[in-house]
mmCIF file of C-alpha atoms and ligand atoms in Angstrom:
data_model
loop_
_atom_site.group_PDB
_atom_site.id
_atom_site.type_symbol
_atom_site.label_atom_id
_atom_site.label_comp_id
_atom_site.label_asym_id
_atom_site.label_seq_id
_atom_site.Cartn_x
_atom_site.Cartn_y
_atom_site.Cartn_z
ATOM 1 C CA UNK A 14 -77.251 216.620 -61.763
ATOM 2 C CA UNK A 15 -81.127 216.525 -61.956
ATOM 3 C CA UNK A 16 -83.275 217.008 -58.905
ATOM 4 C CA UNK A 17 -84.282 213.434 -57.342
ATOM 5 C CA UNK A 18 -87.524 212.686 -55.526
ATOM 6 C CA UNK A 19 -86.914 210.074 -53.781
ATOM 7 C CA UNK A 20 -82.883 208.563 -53.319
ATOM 8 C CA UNK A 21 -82.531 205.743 -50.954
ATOM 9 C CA UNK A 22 -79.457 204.112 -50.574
ATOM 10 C CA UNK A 23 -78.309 200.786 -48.621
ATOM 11 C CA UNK A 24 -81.858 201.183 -46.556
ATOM 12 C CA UNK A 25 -83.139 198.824 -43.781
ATOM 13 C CA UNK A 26 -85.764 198.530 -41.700
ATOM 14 C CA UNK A 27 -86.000 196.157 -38.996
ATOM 15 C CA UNK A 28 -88.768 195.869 -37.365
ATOM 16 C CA UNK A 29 -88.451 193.569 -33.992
ATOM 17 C CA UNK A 30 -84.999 192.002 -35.158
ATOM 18 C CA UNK A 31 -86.835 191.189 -38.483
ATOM 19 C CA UNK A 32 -85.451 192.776 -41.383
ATOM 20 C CA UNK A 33 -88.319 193.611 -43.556
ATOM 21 C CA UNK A 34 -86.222 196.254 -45.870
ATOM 22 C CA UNK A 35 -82.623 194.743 -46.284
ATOM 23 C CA UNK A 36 -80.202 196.796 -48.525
ATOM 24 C CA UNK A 37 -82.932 198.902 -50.652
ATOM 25 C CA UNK A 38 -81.660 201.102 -53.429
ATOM 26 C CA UNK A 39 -83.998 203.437 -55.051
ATOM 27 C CA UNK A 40 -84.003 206.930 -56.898
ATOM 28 C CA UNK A 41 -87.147 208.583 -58.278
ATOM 29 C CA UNK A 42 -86.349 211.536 -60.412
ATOM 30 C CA UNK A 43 -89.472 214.042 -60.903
ATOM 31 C CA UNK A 44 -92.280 212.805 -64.304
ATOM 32 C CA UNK A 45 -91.540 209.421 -63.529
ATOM 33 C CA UNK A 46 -94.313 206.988 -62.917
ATOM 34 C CA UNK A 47 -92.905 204.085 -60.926
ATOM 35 C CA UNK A 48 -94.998 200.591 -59.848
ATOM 36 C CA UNK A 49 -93.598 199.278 -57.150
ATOM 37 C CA UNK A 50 -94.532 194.923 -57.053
ATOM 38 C CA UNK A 51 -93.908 192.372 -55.806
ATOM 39 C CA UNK A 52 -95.621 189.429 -53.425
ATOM 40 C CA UNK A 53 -97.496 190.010 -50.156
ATOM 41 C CA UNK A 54 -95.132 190.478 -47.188
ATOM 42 C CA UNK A 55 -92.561 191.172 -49.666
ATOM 43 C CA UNK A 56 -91.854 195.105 -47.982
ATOM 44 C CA UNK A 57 -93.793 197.250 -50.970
ATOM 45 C CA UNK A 58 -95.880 199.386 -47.872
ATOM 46 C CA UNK A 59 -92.494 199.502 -45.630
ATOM 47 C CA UNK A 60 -90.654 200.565 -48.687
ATOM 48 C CA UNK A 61 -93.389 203.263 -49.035
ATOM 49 C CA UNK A 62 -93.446 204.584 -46.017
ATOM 50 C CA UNK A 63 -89.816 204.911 -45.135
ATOM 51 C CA UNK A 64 -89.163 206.599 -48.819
ATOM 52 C CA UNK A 65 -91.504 209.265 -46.569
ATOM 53 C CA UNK A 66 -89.873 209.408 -43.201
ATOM 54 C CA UNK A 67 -92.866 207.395 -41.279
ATOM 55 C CA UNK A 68 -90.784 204.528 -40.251
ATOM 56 C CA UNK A 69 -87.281 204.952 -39.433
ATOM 57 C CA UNK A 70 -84.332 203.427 -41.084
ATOM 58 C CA UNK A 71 -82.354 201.067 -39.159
ATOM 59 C CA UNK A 72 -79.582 201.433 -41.613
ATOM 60 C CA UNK A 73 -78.502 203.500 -44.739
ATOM 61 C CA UNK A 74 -80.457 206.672 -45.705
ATOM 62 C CA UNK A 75 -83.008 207.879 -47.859
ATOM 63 C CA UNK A 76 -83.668 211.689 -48.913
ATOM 64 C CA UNK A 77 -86.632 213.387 -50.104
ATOM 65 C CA UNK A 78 -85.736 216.566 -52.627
ATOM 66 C CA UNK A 79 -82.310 216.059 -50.900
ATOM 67 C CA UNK A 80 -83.738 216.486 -47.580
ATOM 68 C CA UNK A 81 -83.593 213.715 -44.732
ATOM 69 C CA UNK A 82 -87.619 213.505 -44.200
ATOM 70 C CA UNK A 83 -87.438 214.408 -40.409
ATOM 71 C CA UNK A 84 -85.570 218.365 -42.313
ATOM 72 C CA UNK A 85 -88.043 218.523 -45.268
ATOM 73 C CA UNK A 86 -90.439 221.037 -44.876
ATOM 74 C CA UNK A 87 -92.351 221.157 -48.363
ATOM 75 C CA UNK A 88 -95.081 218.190 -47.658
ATOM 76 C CA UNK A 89 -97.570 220.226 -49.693
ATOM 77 C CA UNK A 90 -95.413 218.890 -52.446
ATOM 78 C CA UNK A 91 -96.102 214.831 -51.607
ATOM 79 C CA UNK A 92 -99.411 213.318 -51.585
ATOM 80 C CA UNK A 93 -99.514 209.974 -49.449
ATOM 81 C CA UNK A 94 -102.636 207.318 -49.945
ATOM 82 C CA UNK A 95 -102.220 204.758 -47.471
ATOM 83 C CA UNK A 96 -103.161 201.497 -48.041
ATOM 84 C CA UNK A 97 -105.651 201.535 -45.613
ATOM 85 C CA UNK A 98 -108.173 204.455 -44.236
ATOM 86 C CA UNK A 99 -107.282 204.157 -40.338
ATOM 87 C CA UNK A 100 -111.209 205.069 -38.992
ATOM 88 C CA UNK A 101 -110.860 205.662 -35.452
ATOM 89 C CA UNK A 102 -112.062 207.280 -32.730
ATOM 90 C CA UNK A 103 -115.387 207.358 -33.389
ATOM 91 C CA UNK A 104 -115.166 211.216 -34.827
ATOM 92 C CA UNK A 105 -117.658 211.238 -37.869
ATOM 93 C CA UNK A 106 -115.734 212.669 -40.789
ATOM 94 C CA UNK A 107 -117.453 213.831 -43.927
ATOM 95 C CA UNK A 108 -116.453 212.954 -47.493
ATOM 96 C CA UNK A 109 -115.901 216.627 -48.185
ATOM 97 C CA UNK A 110 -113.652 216.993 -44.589
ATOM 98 C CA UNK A 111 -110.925 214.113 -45.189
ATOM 99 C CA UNK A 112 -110.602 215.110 -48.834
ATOM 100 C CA UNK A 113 -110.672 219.216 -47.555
ATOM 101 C CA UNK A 114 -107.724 217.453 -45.398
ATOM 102 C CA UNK A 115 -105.701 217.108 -48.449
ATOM 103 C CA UNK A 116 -105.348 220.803 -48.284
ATOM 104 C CA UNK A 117 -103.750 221.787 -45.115
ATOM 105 C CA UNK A 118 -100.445 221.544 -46.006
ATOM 106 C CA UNK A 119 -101.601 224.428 -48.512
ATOM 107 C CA UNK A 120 -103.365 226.918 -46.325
ATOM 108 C CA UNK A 121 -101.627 229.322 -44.309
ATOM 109 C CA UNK A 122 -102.721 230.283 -40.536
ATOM 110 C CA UNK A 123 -104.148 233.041 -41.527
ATOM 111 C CA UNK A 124 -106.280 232.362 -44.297
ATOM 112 C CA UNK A 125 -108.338 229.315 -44.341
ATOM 113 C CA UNK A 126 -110.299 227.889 -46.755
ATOM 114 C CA UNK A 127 -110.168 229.887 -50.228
ATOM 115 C CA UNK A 128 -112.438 229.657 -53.573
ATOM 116 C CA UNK A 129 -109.513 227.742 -54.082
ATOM 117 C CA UNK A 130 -109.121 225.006 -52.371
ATOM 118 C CA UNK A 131 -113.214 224.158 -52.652
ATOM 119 C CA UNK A 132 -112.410 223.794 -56.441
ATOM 120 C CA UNK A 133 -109.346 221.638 -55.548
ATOM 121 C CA UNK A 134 -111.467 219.389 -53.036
ATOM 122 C CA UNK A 135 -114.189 219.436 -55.430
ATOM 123 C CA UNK A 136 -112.363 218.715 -58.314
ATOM 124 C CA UNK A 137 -110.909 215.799 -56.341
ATOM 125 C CA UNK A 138 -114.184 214.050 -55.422
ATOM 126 C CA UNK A 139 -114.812 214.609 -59.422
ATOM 127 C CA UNK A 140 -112.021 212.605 -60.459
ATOM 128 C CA UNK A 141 -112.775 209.705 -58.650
ATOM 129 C CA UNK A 142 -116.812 209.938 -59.019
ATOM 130 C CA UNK A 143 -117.940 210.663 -55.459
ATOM 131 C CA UNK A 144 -119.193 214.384 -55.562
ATOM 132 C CA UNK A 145 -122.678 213.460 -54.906
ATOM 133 C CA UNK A 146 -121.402 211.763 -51.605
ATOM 134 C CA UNK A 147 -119.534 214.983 -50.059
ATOM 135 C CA UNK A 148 -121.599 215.093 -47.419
ATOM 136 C CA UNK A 149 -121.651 211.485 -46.038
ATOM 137 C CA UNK A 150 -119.524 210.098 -42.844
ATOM 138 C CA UNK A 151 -117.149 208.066 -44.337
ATOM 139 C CA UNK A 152 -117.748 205.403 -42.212
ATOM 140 C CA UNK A 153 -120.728 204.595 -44.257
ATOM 141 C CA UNK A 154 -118.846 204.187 -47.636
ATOM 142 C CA UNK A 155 -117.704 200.673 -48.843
ATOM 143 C CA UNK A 156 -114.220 199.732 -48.613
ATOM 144 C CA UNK A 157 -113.623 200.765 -52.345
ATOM 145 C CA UNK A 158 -115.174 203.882 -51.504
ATOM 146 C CA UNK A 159 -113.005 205.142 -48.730
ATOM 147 C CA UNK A 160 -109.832 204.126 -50.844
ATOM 148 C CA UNK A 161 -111.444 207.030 -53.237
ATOM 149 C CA UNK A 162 -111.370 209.089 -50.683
ATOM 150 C CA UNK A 163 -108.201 208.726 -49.774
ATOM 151 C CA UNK A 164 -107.103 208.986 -53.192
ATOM 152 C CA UNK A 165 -109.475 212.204 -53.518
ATOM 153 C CA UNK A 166 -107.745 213.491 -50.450
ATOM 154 C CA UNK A 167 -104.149 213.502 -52.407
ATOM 155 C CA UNK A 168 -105.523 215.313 -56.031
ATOM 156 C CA UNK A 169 -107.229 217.825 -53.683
ATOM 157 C CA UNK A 170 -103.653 218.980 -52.524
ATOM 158 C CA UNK A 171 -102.065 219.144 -55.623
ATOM 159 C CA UNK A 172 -98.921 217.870 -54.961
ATOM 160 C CA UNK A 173 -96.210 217.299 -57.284
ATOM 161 C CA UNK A 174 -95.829 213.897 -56.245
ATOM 162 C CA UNK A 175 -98.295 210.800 -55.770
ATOM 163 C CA UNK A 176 -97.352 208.116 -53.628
ATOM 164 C CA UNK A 177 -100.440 205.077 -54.079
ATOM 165 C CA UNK A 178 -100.320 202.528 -51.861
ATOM 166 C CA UNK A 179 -102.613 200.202 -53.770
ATOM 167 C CA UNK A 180 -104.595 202.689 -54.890
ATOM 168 C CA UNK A 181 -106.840 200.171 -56.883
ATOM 169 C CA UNK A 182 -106.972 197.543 -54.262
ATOM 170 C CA UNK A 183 -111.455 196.643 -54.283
ATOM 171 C CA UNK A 184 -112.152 199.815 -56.352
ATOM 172 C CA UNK A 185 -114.318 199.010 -59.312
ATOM 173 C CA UNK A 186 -113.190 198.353 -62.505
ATOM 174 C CA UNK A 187 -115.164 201.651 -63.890
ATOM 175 C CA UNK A 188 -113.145 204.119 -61.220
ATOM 176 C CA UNK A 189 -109.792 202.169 -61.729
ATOM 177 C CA UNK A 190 -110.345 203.456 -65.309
ATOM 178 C CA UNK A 191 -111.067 206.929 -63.899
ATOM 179 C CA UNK A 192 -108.604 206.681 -62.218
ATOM 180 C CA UNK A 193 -105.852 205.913 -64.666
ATOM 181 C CA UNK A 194 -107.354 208.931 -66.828
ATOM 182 C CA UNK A 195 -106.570 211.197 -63.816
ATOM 183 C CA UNK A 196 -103.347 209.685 -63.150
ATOM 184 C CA UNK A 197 -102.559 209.976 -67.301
ATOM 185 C CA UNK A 198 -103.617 213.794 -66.873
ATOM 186 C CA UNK A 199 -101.162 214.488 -63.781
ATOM 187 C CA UNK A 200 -98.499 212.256 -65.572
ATOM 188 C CA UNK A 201 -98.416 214.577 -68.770
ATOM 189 C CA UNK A 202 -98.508 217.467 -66.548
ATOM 190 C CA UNK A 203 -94.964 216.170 -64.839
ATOM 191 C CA UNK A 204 -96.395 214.963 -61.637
ATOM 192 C CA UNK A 205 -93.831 212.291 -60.321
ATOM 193 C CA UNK A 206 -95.846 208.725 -59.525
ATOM 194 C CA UNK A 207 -94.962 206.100 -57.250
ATOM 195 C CA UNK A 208 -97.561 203.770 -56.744
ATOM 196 C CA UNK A 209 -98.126 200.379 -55.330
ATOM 197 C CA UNK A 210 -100.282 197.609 -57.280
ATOM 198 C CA UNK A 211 -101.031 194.197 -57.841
ATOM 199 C CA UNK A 212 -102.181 194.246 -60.987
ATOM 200 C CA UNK A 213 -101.967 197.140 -62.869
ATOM 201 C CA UNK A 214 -104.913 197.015 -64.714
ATOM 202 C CA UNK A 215 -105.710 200.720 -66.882
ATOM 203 C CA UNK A 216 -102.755 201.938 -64.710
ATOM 204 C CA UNK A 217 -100.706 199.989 -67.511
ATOM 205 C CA UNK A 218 -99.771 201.952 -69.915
ATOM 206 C CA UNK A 219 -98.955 205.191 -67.605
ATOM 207 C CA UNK A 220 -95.979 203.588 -66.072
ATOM 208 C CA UNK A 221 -92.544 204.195 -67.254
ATOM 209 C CA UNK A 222 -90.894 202.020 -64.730
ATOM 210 C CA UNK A 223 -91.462 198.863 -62.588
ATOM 211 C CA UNK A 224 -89.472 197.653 -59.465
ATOM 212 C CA UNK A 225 -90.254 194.344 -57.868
ATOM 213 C CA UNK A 226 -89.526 193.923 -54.360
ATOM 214 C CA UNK A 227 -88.879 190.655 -53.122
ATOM 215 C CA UNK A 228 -88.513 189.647 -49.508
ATOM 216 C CA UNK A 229 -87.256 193.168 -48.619
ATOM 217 C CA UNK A 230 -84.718 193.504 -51.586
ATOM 218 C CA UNK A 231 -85.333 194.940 -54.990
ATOM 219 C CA UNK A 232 -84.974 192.054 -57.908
ATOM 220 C CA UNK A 233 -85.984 194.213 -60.604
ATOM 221 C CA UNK A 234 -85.733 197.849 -61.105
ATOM 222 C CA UNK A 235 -86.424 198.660 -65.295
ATOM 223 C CA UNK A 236 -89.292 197.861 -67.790
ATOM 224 C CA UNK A 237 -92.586 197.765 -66.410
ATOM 225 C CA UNK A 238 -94.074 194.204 -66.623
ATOM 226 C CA UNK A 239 -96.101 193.843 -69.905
ATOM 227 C CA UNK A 240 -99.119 191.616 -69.438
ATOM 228 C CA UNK A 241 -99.946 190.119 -72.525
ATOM 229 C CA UNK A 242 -102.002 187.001 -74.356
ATOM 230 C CA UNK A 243 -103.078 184.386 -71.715
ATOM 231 C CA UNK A 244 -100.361 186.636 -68.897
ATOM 232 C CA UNK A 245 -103.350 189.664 -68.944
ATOM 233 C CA UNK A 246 -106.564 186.909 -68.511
ATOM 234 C CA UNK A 247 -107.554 186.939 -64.994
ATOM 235 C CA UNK A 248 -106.490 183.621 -62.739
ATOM 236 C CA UNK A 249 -103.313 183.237 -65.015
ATOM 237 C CA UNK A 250 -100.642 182.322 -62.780
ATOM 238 C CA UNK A 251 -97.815 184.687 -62.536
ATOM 239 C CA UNK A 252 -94.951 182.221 -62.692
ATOM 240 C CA UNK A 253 -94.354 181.477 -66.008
ATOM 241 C CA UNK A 254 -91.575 181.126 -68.457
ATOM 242 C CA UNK A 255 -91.220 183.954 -70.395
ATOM 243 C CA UNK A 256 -90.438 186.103 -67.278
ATOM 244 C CA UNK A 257 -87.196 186.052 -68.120
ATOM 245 C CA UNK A 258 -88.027 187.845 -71.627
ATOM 246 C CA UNK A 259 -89.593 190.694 -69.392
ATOM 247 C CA UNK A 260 -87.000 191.285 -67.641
ATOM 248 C CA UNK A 261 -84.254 191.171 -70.192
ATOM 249 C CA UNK A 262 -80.870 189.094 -70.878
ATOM 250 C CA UNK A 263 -79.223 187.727 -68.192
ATOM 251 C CA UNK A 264 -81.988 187.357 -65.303
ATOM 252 C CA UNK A 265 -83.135 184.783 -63.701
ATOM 253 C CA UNK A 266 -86.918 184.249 -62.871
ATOM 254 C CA UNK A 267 -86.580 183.019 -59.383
ATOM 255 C CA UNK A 268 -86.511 185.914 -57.101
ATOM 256 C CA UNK A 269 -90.092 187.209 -59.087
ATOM 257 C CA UNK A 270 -92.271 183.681 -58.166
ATOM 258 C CA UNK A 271 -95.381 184.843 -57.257
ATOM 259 C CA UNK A 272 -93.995 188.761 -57.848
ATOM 260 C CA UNK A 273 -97.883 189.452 -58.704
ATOM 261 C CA UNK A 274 -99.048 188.828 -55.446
ATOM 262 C CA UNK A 275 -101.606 186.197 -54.334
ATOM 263 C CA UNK A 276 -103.770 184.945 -56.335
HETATM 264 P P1 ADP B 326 -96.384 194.511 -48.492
HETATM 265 O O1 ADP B 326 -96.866 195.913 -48.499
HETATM 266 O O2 ADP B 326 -95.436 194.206 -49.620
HETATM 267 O O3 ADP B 326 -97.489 193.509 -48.440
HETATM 268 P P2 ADP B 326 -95.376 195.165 -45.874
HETATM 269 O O4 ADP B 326 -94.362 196.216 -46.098
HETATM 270 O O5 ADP B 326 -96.711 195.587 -45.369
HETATM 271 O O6 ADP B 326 -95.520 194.267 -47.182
HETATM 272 O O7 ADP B 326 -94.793 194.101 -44.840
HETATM 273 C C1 ADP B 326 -93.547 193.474 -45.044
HETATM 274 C C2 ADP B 326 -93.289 192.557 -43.880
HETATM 275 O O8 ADP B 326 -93.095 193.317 -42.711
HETATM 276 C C3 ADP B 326 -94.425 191.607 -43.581
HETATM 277 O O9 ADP B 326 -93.891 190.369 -43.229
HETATM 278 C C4 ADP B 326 -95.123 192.247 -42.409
HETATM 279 O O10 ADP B 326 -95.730 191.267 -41.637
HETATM 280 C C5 ADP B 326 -93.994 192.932 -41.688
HETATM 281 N N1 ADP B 326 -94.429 194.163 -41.004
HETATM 282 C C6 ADP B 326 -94.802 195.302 -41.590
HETATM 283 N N2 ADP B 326 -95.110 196.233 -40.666
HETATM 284 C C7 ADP B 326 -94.934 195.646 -39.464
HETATM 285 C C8 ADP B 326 -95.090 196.076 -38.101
HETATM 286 N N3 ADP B 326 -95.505 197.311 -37.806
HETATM 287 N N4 ADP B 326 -94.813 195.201 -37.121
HETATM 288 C C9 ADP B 326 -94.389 193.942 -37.423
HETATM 289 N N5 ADP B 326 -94.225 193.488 -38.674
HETATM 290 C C10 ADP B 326 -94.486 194.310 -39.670
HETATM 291 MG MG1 MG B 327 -98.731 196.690 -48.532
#
């Protein structure tokens, strides 16, 4: 049996008596680059973040390298962008310091920062076009900015796993492409991906698999979505008839209304 990344059987979450995640099934063996849809509210970021251990399971389990997450010890191998940067406290981080974050699941106790991991962190702030803002608090980027940096803060750790939480959620359309270049590299190097999105965009033709999540269930788990014709023009309504076609024989379209998100 191959090595899985992620395996999640029957798994819940409830969150106050709501059940946001209701019988979730997932496996993510390693190379494979997964987008996980589906509307807003529909339990992508839950999803997400119980595949890692933050939020607990109210019911069934999920493993991670065939570990429970609160027994795995290798987190140098995962690299997590939220969805959102969480600025608080008032502590004025640099650029270069979140992204140098991305390494301290690398670095021993002994040894701190090597040649190393300043060519990983600047590498990082390459990739997604911000090494001439290293030194800037990163309270003073735009939104789009800081979800580079948060981005740059997972290539600078060089995990073997990405897991995107929108990842291209009010970045430009010039680093979404610089993006999917990076994302192509790590891909053909047999990085595992598992990112949320919206619209895919240049992610398109990296991913190998789609799942749509639909109030807290998945409704499709197989061929990624192919936007095509009037389908790929912005403002194109994602209910239309031909989902069906996507998805294969013997599906209905109804769970995947509005699967794309909000408008
Ligand atoms: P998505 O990422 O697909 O937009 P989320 O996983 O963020 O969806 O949320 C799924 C549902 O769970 C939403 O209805 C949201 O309001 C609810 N939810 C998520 N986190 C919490 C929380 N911490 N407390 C209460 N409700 C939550
Ligand atoms: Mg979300």
């Amino acid at each position: 049996m191959s090595e899985t990344v992620f395996a999640m059987t029957g798994g819940r979450v409830t969150i106050d008596r709501r059940p946001i995640l209701r019988n979730v099934d997932l496996t993510v063996r390693p190379g494979e680059v997964v987008a996980l849809m589906g509307a807003n509210g529909s339990g992508k970021s839950t999803l997400v973040r119980a595949l890692l251990g933050l939020i607990p399971l109210s019911g069934g389990e999920t493993l991670l390298y065939g570990s429970p997450p609160a027994r795995f010890r290798d987190w140098w191998r995962i690299g997590y962008v939220p969805q959102r940067l969480q600025v608080g406290g008032g502590v004025p981080a640099t650029v270069r310091e979140v992204v140098g974050s991305g390494r301290v699941a690398r670095q021993s106790r002994l040894r701190r920062t090597s040649a190393a991991d300043r060519a990983a962190v600047a590498g990082a702030l390459e990739a997604v076009g911000l090494s001439g803002r290293a030194g800037d608090p990163v309270q003073e980027l735009s939104g789009g900015q800081q979800q580079r940096v948060l981005i740059a803060r997972a290539l600078a750790g060089e995990p073997d796993v990405y897991v995107m939480d929108e990842p291209t959620a009010g970045v430009d359309a010039e680093t979404q492409q610089l993006l999917a270049d990076t994302l192509a590299r790590l891909a053909l190097d047999g990085r595992t991906i598992a990112l949320v999105a919206h619209e895919l965009g240049p992610l398109e033709p990296l991913i190998t698999r789609g799942v749509v999540i639909s109030d807290g269930l998945v409704v499709h788990d197989g061929r990624p979505p192919q936007p095509e014709g009037e389908c790929a023009r912005p403002g194109h309504q994602h209910v239309h008839p031909h989902a069906p076609e996507i998805l294969g024989q013997g599906t209905t379209a109804g769970p995947l209304n509005g699967w794309q998100g909000e408008a």
